[in-house]
mmCIF file of N, CA, C and O in Angstrom:
data_model
loop_
_atom_site.group_PDB
_atom_site.id
_atom_site.type_symbol
_atom_site.label_atom_id
_atom_site.label_comp_id
_atom_site.label_asym_id
_atom_site.label_seq_id
_atom_site.Cartn_x
_atom_site.Cartn_y
_atom_site.Cartn_z
ATOM 1 N N MET A 1 -17.530 -3.399 22.972
ATOM 2 C CA MET A 1 -18.535 -2.477 23.465
ATOM 3 C C MET A 1 -17.797 -1.238 23.698
ATOM 4 O O MET A 1 -16.777 -1.221 24.264
ATOM 5 N N ASP A 2 -18.432 -0.155 23.278
ATOM 6 C CA ASP A 2 -17.678 1.371 23.469
ATOM 7 C C ASP A 2 -18.882 1.556 24.375
ATOM 8 O O ASP A 2 -19.904 1.831 24.191
ATOM 9 N N SER A 3 -18.480 1.877 25.963
ATOM 10 C CA SER A 3 -19.405 2.396 27.093
ATOM 11 C C SER A 3 -19.390 3.772 27.250
ATOM 12 O O SER A 3 -18.278 4.321 27.262
ATOM 13 N N HIS A 4 -20.410 4.343 27.634
ATOM 14 C CA HIS A 4 -20.288 5.643 27.966
ATOM 15 C C HIS A 4 -21.528 5.787 29.164
ATOM 16 O O HIS A 4 -22.329 4.796 29.590
ATOM 17 N N LYS A 5 -21.776 6.933 29.621
ATOM 18 C CA LYS A 5 -22.604 6.849 30.723
ATOM 19 C C LYS A 5 -24.209 6.761 30.551
ATOM 20 O O LYS A 5 -24.865 6.221 31.097
ATOM 21 N N GLU A 6 -24.767 7.152 29.243
ATOM 22 C CA GLU A 6 -25.771 6.928 28.996
ATOM 23 C C GLU A 6 -26.319 5.761 27.883
ATOM 24 O O GLU A 6 -27.165 5.102 27.701
ATOM 25 N N THR A 7 -25.073 5.487 27.316
ATOM 26 C CA THR A 7 -25.411 4.286 26.120
ATOM 27 C C THR A 7 -24.127 3.498 26.048
ATOM 28 O O THR A 7 -23.050 3.855 26.608
ATOM 29 N N HIS A 8 -24.317 2.352 25.372
ATOM 30 C CA HIS A 8 -23.425 1.341 24.881
ATOM 31 C C HIS A 8 -23.501 1.028 23.711
ATOM 32 O O HIS A 8 -24.676 0.706 23.263
ATOM 33 N N GLN A 9 -22.373 1.188 23.146
ATOM 34 C CA GLN A 9 -22.313 0.665 21.571
ATOM 35 C C GLN A 9 -21.807 -0.573 21.337
ATOM 36 O O GLN A 9 -20.632 -0.899 21.839
ATOM 37 N N ALA A 10 -22.417 -1.556 20.767
ATOM 38 C CA ALA A 10 -21.996 -2.784 20.640
ATOM 39 C C ALA A 10 -21.625 -3.502 19.093
ATOM 40 O O ALA A 10 -22.622 -2.522 18.191
ATOM 41 N N ALA A 11 -20.588 -3.980 19.150
ATOM 42 C CA ALA A 11 -20.513 -4.544 17.313
ATOM 43 C C ALA A 11 -20.168 -5.958 17.581
ATOM 44 O O ALA A 11 -19.898 -6.517 18.313
ATOM 45 N N VAL A 12 -20.951 -6.658 16.230
ATOM 46 C CA VAL A 12 -20.793 -8.098 16.296
ATOM 47 C C VAL A 12 -19.847 -8.619 15.088
ATOM 48 O O VAL A 12 -20.177 -7.963 14.056
ATOM 49 N N LEU A 13 -18.827 -9.154 15.247
ATOM 50 C CA LEU A 13 -17.816 -10.024 14.071
ATOM 51 C C LEU A 13 -18.314 -11.119 14.040
ATOM 52 O O LEU A 13 -18.515 -12.036 15.226
ATOM 53 N N ASP A 14 -18.053 -11.863 12.914
ATOM 54 C CA ASP A 14 -18.152 -13.221 12.640
ATOM 55 C C ASP A 14 -16.529 -13.738 13.220
ATOM 56 O O ASP A 14 -15.733 -13.038 13.211
ATOM 57 N N VAL A 15 -16.405 -15.245 13.013
ATOM 58 C CA VAL A 15 -15.060 -15.805 13.452
ATOM 59 C C VAL A 15 -13.970 -15.302 12.557
ATOM 60 O O VAL A 15 -12.848 -15.240 12.778
ATOM 61 N N ASN A 16 -14.274 -14.869 11.156
ATOM 62 C CA ASN A 16 -13.386 -14.232 10.262
ATOM 63 C C ASN A 16 -13.098 -13.094 10.399
ATOM 64 O O ASN A 16 -12.426 -12.460 9.580
ATOM 65 N N GLY A 17 -13.897 -12.137 11.086
ATOM 66 C CA GLY A 17 -13.494 -10.715 11.367
ATOM 67 C C GLY A 17 -14.428 -9.957 10.714
ATOM 68 O O GLY A 17 -14.290 -8.708 10.586
ATOM 69 N N VAL A 18 -15.485 -10.491 9.924
ATOM 70 C CA VAL A 18 -16.318 -9.504 9.118
ATOM 71 C C VAL A 18 -17.283 -8.958 10.159
ATOM 72 O O VAL A 18 -17.935 -9.777 10.702
ATOM 73 N N LEU A 19 -17.577 -7.734 10.128
ATOM 74 C CA LEU A 19 -18.432 -6.765 10.752
ATOM 75 C C LEU A 19 -19.807 -7.186 10.285
ATOM 76 O O LEU A 19 -20.385 -7.044 9.192
ATOM 77 N N LEU A 20 -20.583 -7.742 11.158
ATOM 78 C CA LEU A 20 -21.864 -8.211 10.944
ATOM 79 C C LEU A 20 -22.945 -7.200 11.336
ATOM 80 O O LEU A 20 -24.163 -7.015 10.783
ATOM 81 N N ALA A 21 -22.764 -6.215 12.608
ATOM 82 C CA ALA A 21 -23.859 -5.503 12.892
ATOM 83 C C ALA A 21 -23.243 -4.688 14.072
ATOM 84 O O ALA A 21 -22.268 -4.909 14.497
ATOM 85 N N ASN A 22 -23.856 -3.411 14.074
ATOM 86 C CA ASN A 22 -23.325 -2.341 15.440
ATOM 87 C C ASN A 22 -24.660 -1.645 15.714
ATOM 88 O O ASN A 22 -25.304 -1.069 14.804
ATOM 89 N N GLU A 23 -24.688 -1.671 16.937
ATOM 90 C CA GLU A 23 -26.057 -1.170 17.696
ATOM 91 C C GLU A 23 -25.617 -0.685 18.929
ATOM 92 O O GLU A 23 -24.903 -0.813 19.489
ATOM 93 N N ARG A 24 -26.465 0.745 19.112
ATOM 94 C CA ARG A 24 -26.255 1.405 20.368
ATOM 95 C C ARG A 24 -27.507 0.850 21.149
ATOM 96 O O ARG A 24 -28.694 0.790 20.858
ATOM 97 N N PHE A 25 -27.370 0.972 22.469
ATOM 98 C CA PHE A 25 -28.345 0.708 23.549
ATOM 99 C C PHE A 25 -28.286 1.373 24.858
ATOM 100 O O PHE A 25 -27.100 1.858 25.202
ATOM 101 N N ALA A 26 -29.195 1.475 25.417
ATOM 102 C CA ALA A 26 -29.442 2.306 26.945
ATOM 103 C C ALA A 26 -28.430 1.688 27.744
ATOM 104 O O ALA A 26 -28.483 0.558 27.931
ATOM 105 N N ALA A 27 -27.662 2.479 28.453
ATOM 106 C CA ALA A 27 -27.003 1.980 29.892
ATOM 107 C C ALA A 27 -27.953 1.740 31.091
ATOM 108 O O ALA A 27 -27.771 2.728 31.614
ATOM 109 N N SER A 28 -28.787 0.824 30.750
ATOM 110 C CA SER A 28 -29.930 0.824 32.119
ATOM 111 C C SER A 28 -30.090 -0.956 31.868
ATOM 112 O O SER A 28 -29.721 -1.265 31.154
ATOM 113 N N SER A 29 -30.771 -1.484 32.827
ATOM 114 C CA SER A 29 -31.311 -2.597 32.951
ATOM 115 C C SER A 29 -31.891 -3.217 31.950
ATOM 116 O O SER A 29 -31.798 -4.264 31.291
ATOM 117 N N SER A 30 -32.889 -2.576 31.106
ATOM 118 C CA SER A 30 -33.675 -2.656 30.232
ATOM 119 C C SER A 30 -32.777 -2.560 28.808
ATOM 120 O O SER A 30 -33.117 -3.634 27.933
ATOM 121 N N GLY A 31 -31.877 -1.897 28.799
ATOM 122 C CA GLY A 31 -30.897 -1.734 27.613
ATOM 123 C C GLY A 31 -30.194 -2.942 27.631
ATOM 124 O O GLY A 31 -29.546 -3.529 26.703
ATOM 125 N N TYR A 32 -29.369 -3.359 28.876
ATOM 126 C CA TYR A 32 -28.491 -4.795 29.148
ATOM 127 C C TYR A 32 -29.386 -5.740 28.527
ATOM 128 O O TYR A 32 -28.959 -6.632 27.549
ATOM 129 N N GLN A 33 -30.869 -6.007 28.868
ATOM 130 C CA GLN A 33 -31.486 -6.973 28.412
ATOM 131 C C GLN A 33 -31.816 -6.854 26.717
ATOM 132 O O GLN A 33 -31.598 -7.943 26.256
ATOM 133 N N GLN A 34 -32.102 -5.827 26.405
ATOM 134 C CA GLN A 34 -32.009 -5.795 24.872
ATOM 135 C C GLN A 34 -30.803 -6.090 24.071
ATOM 136 O O GLN A 34 -30.658 -6.662 22.941
ATOM 137 N N LEU A 35 -29.729 -5.599 24.706
ATOM 138 C CA LEU A 35 -28.471 -5.832 24.101
ATOM 139 C C LEU A 35 -28.103 -7.378 24.084
ATOM 140 O O LEU A 35 -27.823 -7.870 23.107
ATOM 141 N N GLU A 36 -28.331 -7.910 25.288
ATOM 142 C CA GLU A 36 -28.267 -9.610 25.185
ATOM 143 C C GLU A 36 -29.186 -9.950 24.225
ATOM 144 O O GLU A 36 -28.513 -11.068 23.682
ATOM 145 N N ALA A 37 -30.175 -9.785 24.206
ATOM 146 C CA ALA A 37 -31.240 -10.529 23.261
ATOM 147 C C ALA A 37 -30.878 -10.186 21.475
ATOM 148 O O ALA A 37 -30.773 -10.954 20.870
ATOM 149 N N TRP A 38 -30.239 -8.890 21.505
ATOM 150 C CA TRP A 38 -29.819 -8.596 20.124
ATOM 151 C C TRP A 38 -28.498 -9.457 19.847
ATOM 152 O O TRP A 38 -28.527 -10.009 18.722
ATOM 153 N N LEU A 39 -27.625 -9.571 20.809
ATOM 154 C CA LEU A 39 -26.397 -10.386 20.725
ATOM 155 C C LEU A 39 -26.546 -11.867 20.355
ATOM 156 O O LEU A 39 -26.149 -12.329 19.398
ATOM 157 N N ALA A 40 -27.775 -12.195 21.279
ATOM 158 C CA ALA A 40 -28.174 -13.804 20.871
ATOM 159 C C ALA A 40 -28.790 -14.042 19.558
ATOM 160 O O ALA A 40 -28.933 -15.201 19.190
ATOM 161 N N THR A 41 -29.233 -12.938 18.712
ATOM 162 C CA THR A 41 -29.794 -13.347 17.435
ATOM 163 C C THR A 41 -28.655 -13.597 16.380
ATOM 164 O O THR A 41 -28.904 -14.427 15.512
ATOM 165 N N TRP A 42 -27.251 -13.068 16.960
ATOM 166 C CA TRP A 42 -26.084 -13.532 16.235
ATOM 167 C C TRP A 42 -25.594 -14.948 16.636
ATOM 168 O O TRP A 42 -24.709 -15.624 15.800
ATOM 169 N N GLY A 43 -26.003 -15.565 17.621
ATOM 170 C CA GLY A 43 -25.469 -16.729 18.010
ATOM 171 C C GLY A 43 -25.214 -16.830 19.460
ATOM 172 O O GLY A 43 -25.592 -16.009 20.222
ATOM 173 N N GLU A 44 -24.650 -18.085 20.166
ATOM 174 C CA GLU A 44 -24.274 -18.083 21.399
ATOM 175 C C GLU A 44 -23.144 -16.938 21.765
ATOM 176 O O GLU A 44 -22.468 -16.519 21.034
ATOM 177 N N ILE A 45 -23.271 -16.203 23.169
ATOM 178 C CA ILE A 45 -22.532 -15.334 23.634
ATOM 179 C C ILE A 45 -21.592 -15.947 24.677
ATOM 180 O O ILE A 45 -22.160 -16.414 25.407
ATOM 181 N N ASP A 46 -20.471 -16.164 24.074
ATOM 182 C CA ASP A 46 -19.519 -16.689 25.294
ATOM 183 C C ASP A 46 -18.591 -15.780 25.698
ATOM 184 O O ASP A 46 -18.037 -15.988 26.602
ATOM 185 N N ARG A 47 -18.286 -14.750 24.934
ATOM 186 C CA ARG A 47 -17.529 -13.733 25.569
ATOM 187 C C ARG A 47 -17.724 -12.238 24.843
ATOM 188 O O ARG A 47 -18.521 -12.342 23.755
ATOM 189 N N VAL A 48 -17.535 -11.135 25.564
ATOM 190 C CA VAL A 48 -17.863 -9.902 24.992
ATOM 191 C C VAL A 48 -16.596 -8.903 25.567
ATOM 192 O O VAL A 48 -15.779 -9.277 26.367
ATOM 193 N N GLY A 49 -16.188 -7.919 24.760
ATOM 194 C CA GLY A 49 -15.094 -6.998 25.003
ATOM 195 C C GLY A 49 -15.623 -5.700 25.088
ATOM 196 O O GLY A 49 -16.509 -5.297 24.586
ATOM 197 N N MET A 50 -15.226 -5.038 26.262
ATOM 198 C CA MET A 50 -15.505 -3.839 26.727
ATOM 199 C C MET A 50 -14.478 -2.940 26.904
ATOM 200 O O MET A 50 -13.906 -3.343 27.828
ATOM 201 N N GLU A 51 -14.894 -1.578 26.687
ATOM 202 C CA GLU A 51 -13.652 -0.612 27.155
ATOM 203 C C GLU A 51 -14.203 0.059 28.540
ATOM 204 O O GLU A 51 -15.453 0.052 28.821
ATOM 205 N N CYS A 52 -13.245 -0.035 29.582
ATOM 206 C CA CYS A 52 -13.560 0.474 30.765
ATOM 207 C C CYS A 52 -14.554 -0.246 31.587
ATOM 208 O O CYS A 52 -15.530 0.316 32.076
ATOM 209 N N ALA A 53 -14.460 -1.691 31.820
ATOM 210 C CA ALA A 53 -15.144 -2.485 32.384
ATOM 211 C C ALA A 53 -15.498 -1.966 33.887
ATOM 212 O O ALA A 53 -16.366 -2.594 34.416
ATOM 213 N N GLY A 54 -14.512 -1.387 34.474
ATOM 214 C CA GLY A 54 -14.616 -1.157 35.704
ATOM 215 C C GLY A 54 -15.198 0.482 35.953
ATOM 216 O O GLY A 54 -15.290 1.008 37.093
ATOM 217 N N SER A 55 -15.917 1.021 34.969
ATOM 218 C CA SER A 55 -16.243 2.654 34.979
ATOM 219 C C SER A 55 -17.841 2.571 34.262
ATOM 220 O O SER A 55 -18.562 1.749 35.190
ATOM 221 N N TYR A 56 -17.949 2.647 33.272
ATOM 222 C CA TYR A 56 -19.337 3.056 32.840
ATOM 223 C C TYR A 56 -19.703 1.843 32.238
ATOM 224 O O TYR A 56 -21.087 1.765 32.290
ATOM 225 N N ALA A 57 -18.848 1.081 32.126
ATOM 226 C CA ALA A 57 -19.221 -0.584 31.639
ATOM 227 C C ALA A 57 -19.478 -1.219 32.970
ATOM 228 O O ALA A 57 -19.848 -2.560 32.653
ATOM 229 N N ALA A 58 -19.514 -1.046 34.256
ATOM 230 C CA ALA A 58 -19.472 -1.748 35.171
ATOM 231 C C ALA A 58 -20.623 -2.620 35.397
ATOM 232 O O ALA A 58 -20.575 -3.729 35.671
ATOM 233 N N GLY A 59 -21.696 -1.816 35.230
ATOM 234 C CA GLY A 59 -23.044 -2.439 35.439
ATOM 235 C C GLY A 59 -23.334 -3.536 34.451
ATOM 236 O O GLY A 59 -23.758 -4.627 34.454
ATOM 237 N N LEU A 60 -22.731 -3.097 33.059
ATOM 238 C CA LEU A 60 -22.989 -4.181 31.900
ATOM 239 C C LEU A 60 -21.986 -5.349 32.031
ATOM 240 O O LEU A 60 -22.482 -6.384 31.738
ATOM 241 N N ALA A 61 -20.915 -4.979 32.554
ATOM 242 C CA ALA A 61 -19.866 -6.419 32.904
ATOM 243 C C ALA A 61 -20.291 -7.201 33.939
ATOM 244 O O ALA A 61 -20.474 -8.312 33.754
ATOM 245 N N ARG A 62 -20.950 -6.625 34.992
ATOM 246 C CA ARG A 62 -21.470 -7.553 35.896
ATOM 247 C C ARG A 62 -22.744 -8.444 35.327
ATOM 248 O O ARG A 62 -22.880 -9.524 35.790
ATOM 249 N N PHE A 63 -23.548 -7.689 34.499
ATOM 250 C CA PHE A 63 -24.776 -8.149 33.980
ATOM 251 C C PHE A 63 -24.327 -9.631 32.967
ATOM 252 O O PHE A 63 -24.890 -10.481 33.199
ATOM 253 N N PHE A 64 -23.260 -9.361 32.439
ATOM 254 C CA PHE A 64 -22.604 -10.498 31.712
ATOM 255 C C PHE A 64 -22.163 -11.535 32.423
ATOM 256 O O PHE A 64 -22.104 -12.903 32.367
ATOM 257 N N ARG A 65 -21.298 -11.128 33.356
ATOM 258 C CA ARG A 65 -20.755 -12.317 34.296
ATOM 259 C C ARG A 65 -21.660 -12.883 35.074
ATOM 260 O O ARG A 65 -21.329 -14.088 35.361
ATOM 261 N N GLU A 66 -22.651 -12.471 35.559
ATOM 262 C CA GLU A 66 -23.792 -13.122 36.094
ATOM 263 C C GLU A 66 -24.357 -14.097 35.313
ATOM 264 O O GLU A 66 -25.057 -15.231 35.761
ATOM 265 N N ARG A 67 -24.441 -13.976 33.928
ATOM 266 C CA ARG A 67 -24.777 -14.927 32.925
ATOM 267 C C ARG A 67 -23.591 -16.134 32.452
ATOM 268 O O ARG A 67 -23.687 -16.333 31.407
ATOM 269 N N ASP A 68 -22.660 -15.986 32.974
ATOM 270 C CA ASP A 68 -21.509 -16.917 32.816
ATOM 271 C C ASP A 68 -20.755 -16.576 31.403
ATOM 272 O O ASP A 68 -20.281 -17.177 30.677
ATOM 273 N N VAL A 69 -21.082 -15.267 30.921
ATOM 274 C CA VAL A 69 -20.422 -14.702 29.525
ATOM 275 C C VAL A 69 -18.891 -14.083 30.325
ATOM 276 O O VAL A 69 -18.807 -13.296 31.135
ATOM 277 N N GLU A 70 -17.863 -14.476 29.327
ATOM 278 C CA GLU A 70 -16.650 -13.916 29.776
ATOM 279 C C GLU A 70 -16.613 -12.358 29.402
ATOM 280 O O GLU A 70 -16.667 -12.172 28.125
ATOM 281 N N VAL A 71 -15.829 -11.708 30.255
ATOM 282 C CA VAL A 71 -16.017 -10.227 29.995
ATOM 283 C C VAL A 71 -14.659 -9.952 29.842
ATOM 284 O O VAL A 71 -13.720 -10.140 30.844
ATOM 285 N N ILE A 72 -14.180 -9.266 28.738
ATOM 286 C CA ILE A 72 -12.629 -9.044 28.628
ATOM 287 C C ILE A 72 -12.566 -7.443 28.084
ATOM 288 O O ILE A 72 -13.256 -6.993 27.449
ATOM 289 N N GLU A 73 -11.752 -6.774 29.213
ATOM 290 C CA GLU A 73 -11.576 -5.281 29.223
ATOM 291 C C GLU A 73 -10.369 -5.278 28.014
ATOM 292 O O GLU A 73 -9.345 -5.815 28.176
ATOM 293 N N VAL A 74 -10.718 -4.315 27.162
ATOM 294 C CA VAL A 74 -10.005 -4.106 26.102
ATOM 295 C C VAL A 74 -9.367 -2.755 26.287
ATOM 296 O O VAL A 74 -9.678 -1.864 26.730
ATOM 297 N N ASN A 75 -7.795 -2.612 25.486
ATOM 298 C CA ASN A 75 -7.064 -1.241 25.811
ATOM 299 C C ASN A 75 -7.642 -0.362 24.480
ATOM 300 O O ASN A 75 -7.805 -0.845 23.520
ATOM 301 N N PHE A 76 -7.592 0.900 24.790
ATOM 302 C CA PHE A 76 -7.809 1.953 23.774
ATOM 303 C C PHE A 76 -6.779 2.867 24.036
ATOM 304 O O PHE A 76 -5.920 2.995 25.093
ATOM 305 N N PRO A 77 -6.482 3.821 23.155
ATOM 306 C CA PRO A 77 -7.059 4.254 21.971
ATOM 307 C C PRO A 77 -6.494 3.450 20.811
ATOM 308 O O PRO A 77 -5.458 2.771 21.106
ATOM 309 N N HIS A 78 -7.025 3.332 19.774
ATOM 310 C CA HIS A 78 -6.644 2.711 18.438
ATOM 311 C C HIS A 78 -6.193 3.914 17.588
ATOM 312 O O HIS A 78 -6.528 4.407 16.706
ATOM 313 N N ARG A 79 -4.802 4.259 17.866
ATOM 314 C CA ARG A 79 -4.233 5.392 17.184
ATOM 315 C C ARG A 79 -4.551 5.377 15.716
ATOM 316 O O ARG A 79 -4.831 6.519 14.825
ATOM 317 N N ALA A 80 -3.943 4.332 15.202
ATOM 318 C CA ALA A 80 -3.941 3.856 14.132
ATOM 319 C C ALA A 80 -5.190 3.835 13.080
ATOM 320 O O ALA A 80 -5.360 4.852 11.988
ATOM 321 N N VAL A 81 -6.174 3.363 13.684
ATOM 322 C CA VAL A 81 -7.579 3.310 13.210
ATOM 323 C C VAL A 81 -8.084 4.736 13.186
ATOM 324 O O VAL A 81 -8.658 5.176 12.168
ATOM 325 N N ARG A 82 -7.918 5.528 14.336
ATOM 326 C CA ARG A 82 -8.404 6.911 14.439
ATOM 327 C C ARG A 82 -7.645 7.700 13.453
ATOM 328 O O ARG A 82 -8.578 8.771 12.961
ATOM 329 N N ALA A 83 -6.297 7.410 13.008
ATOM 330 C CA ALA A 83 -6.061 8.572 12.223
ATOM 331 C C ALA A 83 -6.535 8.401 10.815
ATOM 332 O O ALA A 83 -6.754 9.292 10.342
ATOM 333 N N ARG A 84 -7.060 6.914 10.591
ATOM 334 C CA ARG A 84 -7.365 6.516 9.177
ATOM 335 C C ARG A 84 -9.035 6.993 9.010
ATOM 336 O O ARG A 84 -9.340 7.543 8.021
ATOM 337 N N ARG A 85 -9.900 6.643 10.239
ATOM 338 C CA ARG A 85 -11.161 6.581 10.103
ATOM 339 C C ARG A 85 -11.685 7.402 11.055
ATOM 340 O O ARG A 85 -12.839 7.741 11.041
ATOM 341 N N GLY A 86 -10.983 7.995 11.975
ATOM 342 C CA GLY A 86 -11.788 9.161 12.974
ATOM 343 C C GLY A 86 -12.100 8.478 13.882
ATOM 344 O O GLY A 86 -12.031 7.326 14.336
ATOM 345 N N LYS A 87 -12.825 9.210 15.194
ATOM 346 C CA LYS A 87 -13.109 8.804 16.280
ATOM 347 C C LYS A 87 -14.712 8.741 16.323
ATOM 348 O O LYS A 87 -15.308 9.738 15.735
ATOM 349 N N ASP A 88 -15.216 7.668 16.536
ATOM 350 C CA ASP A 88 -16.734 7.407 16.419
ATOM 351 C C ASP A 88 -16.924 6.143 17.356
ATOM 352 O O ASP A 88 -16.192 5.144 17.431
ATOM 353 N N ASP A 89 -18.103 6.102 18.081
ATOM 354 C CA ASP A 89 -18.654 5.089 19.059
ATOM 355 C C ASP A 89 -18.601 3.831 18.176
ATOM 356 O O ASP A 89 -18.430 2.700 18.698
ATOM 357 N N ALA A 90 -19.166 3.853 16.835
ATOM 358 C CA ALA A 90 -19.504 2.415 16.264
ATOM 359 C C ALA A 90 -17.826 2.056 15.894
ATOM 360 O O ALA A 90 -17.845 0.915 16.067
ATOM 361 N N ILE A 91 -17.042 2.767 15.536
ATOM 362 C CA ILE A 91 -15.703 2.427 15.199
ATOM 363 C C ILE A 91 -15.063 1.791 16.377
ATOM 364 O O ILE A 91 -14.444 0.694 16.446
ATOM 365 N N ASP A 92 -15.288 2.311 17.639
ATOM 366 C CA ASP A 92 -14.576 1.959 18.738
ATOM 367 C C ASP A 92 -15.082 0.748 19.288
ATOM 368 O O ASP A 92 -14.459 -0.135 19.788
ATOM 369 N N ALA A 93 -16.554 0.533 18.836
ATOM 370 C CA ALA A 93 -17.157 -0.938 19.273
ATOM 371 C C ALA A 93 -16.564 -1.970 18.602
ATOM 372 O O ALA A 93 -16.235 -3.001 18.863
ATOM 373 N N GLU A 94 -16.170 -1.627 17.142
ATOM 374 C CA GLU A 94 -15.856 -2.803 16.198
ATOM 375 C C GLU A 94 -14.416 -3.120 16.717
ATOM 376 O O GLU A 94 -14.121 -4.071 16.654
ATOM 377 N N MET A 95 -13.657 -1.962 16.990
ATOM 378 C CA MET A 95 -12.133 -2.259 17.251
ATOM 379 C C MET A 95 -12.036 -2.930 18.773
ATOM 380 O O MET A 95 -11.358 -3.884 18.995
ATOM 381 N N ALA A 96 -12.865 -2.891 19.733
ATOM 382 C CA ALA A 96 -13.126 -3.511 20.852
ATOM 383 C C ALA A 96 -13.313 -5.100 20.365
ATOM 384 O O ALA A 96 -12.805 -5.962 20.985
ATOM 385 N N ALA A 97 -14.307 -5.027 19.693
ATOM 386 C CA ALA A 97 -14.609 -6.418 19.034
ATOM 387 C C ALA A 97 -13.605 -7.053 18.345
ATOM 388 O O ALA A 97 -13.060 -8.572 18.493
ATOM 389 N N ARG A 98 -12.636 -6.529 17.608
ATOM 390 C CA ARG A 98 -11.632 -7.104 16.928
ATOM 391 C C ARG A 98 -10.403 -7.445 17.971
ATOM 392 O O ARG A 98 -9.547 -8.290 17.491
ATOM 393 N N LYS A 99 -10.200 -6.563 18.821
ATOM 394 C CA LYS A 99 -9.277 -7.043 19.925
ATOM 395 C C LYS A 99 -9.751 -8.465 20.575
ATOM 396 O O LYS A 99 -8.736 -9.031 20.969
ATOM 397 N N VAL A 100 -10.906 -8.501 20.963
ATOM 398 C CA VAL A 100 -11.177 -9.867 21.468
ATOM 399 C C VAL A 100 -11.303 -11.062 20.534
ATOM 400 O O VAL A 100 -10.465 -12.061 20.930
ATOM 401 N N LEU A 101 -11.363 -10.741 19.290
ATOM 402 C CA LEU A 101 -11.310 -11.823 18.355
ATOM 403 C C LEU A 101 -9.925 -12.203 18.049
ATOM 404 O O LEU A 101 -9.411 -13.245 17.875
ATOM 405 N N SER A 102 -8.875 -11.039 18.292
ATOM 406 C CA SER A 102 -7.586 -11.369 18.036
ATOM 407 C C SER A 102 -6.968 -11.982 19.454
ATOM 408 O O SER A 102 -5.821 -12.617 19.303
ATOM 409 N N GLY A 103 -7.725 -12.197 20.570
ATOM 410 C CA GLY A 103 -7.034 -12.522 21.741
ATOM 411 C C GLY A 103 -6.078 -11.594 22.547
ATOM 412 O O GLY A 103 -5.728 -11.801 23.518
ATOM 413 N N GLU A 104 -6.312 -10.250 22.150
ATOM 414 C CA GLU A 104 -5.457 -9.318 22.912
ATOM 415 C C GLU A 104 -6.185 -8.929 24.183
ATOM 416 O O GLU A 104 -7.658 -8.755 23.934
ATOM 417 N N ARG A 105 -5.895 -8.889 25.123
ATOM 418 C CA ARG A 105 -6.512 -8.586 26.523
ATOM 419 C C ARG A 105 -5.694 -7.700 27.383
ATOM 420 O O ARG A 105 -4.654 -7.146 26.980
ATOM 421 N N ARG A 106 -6.429 -7.006 28.216
ATOM 422 C CA ARG A 106 -5.675 -5.920 28.831
ATOM 423 C C ARG A 106 -4.818 -6.857 30.146
ATOM 424 O O ARG A 106 -4.975 -7.740 30.612
ATOM 425 N N PRO A 107 -3.478 -5.962 29.837
ATOM 426 C CA PRO A 107 -2.407 -6.557 30.668
ATOM 427 C C PRO A 107 -2.650 -6.671 32.357
ATOM 428 O O PRO A 107 -3.576 -6.048 32.687
#
């Protein structure tokens, strides 16, 4: 997830790294619930990756941890991807999901 003050952008990948969906949600209690319900349509939620889990995503991270979902903070920026594809919330959310899938974690 790419987190901001007003919204969170979320991307879903399958186990092979195929992008299944990318959607934006409000950074609020109701937005967290909508995000959780949306993610659940793709299967069981066992882990989520997010940028800045201690900042704009702190509430969302707490929301998922309370539901026993592993929260993985991912490193940014993705310089090579940004050089090729540009800077965009949907791209950042996808790259966060790819880092979780690859097993990359914040040091």
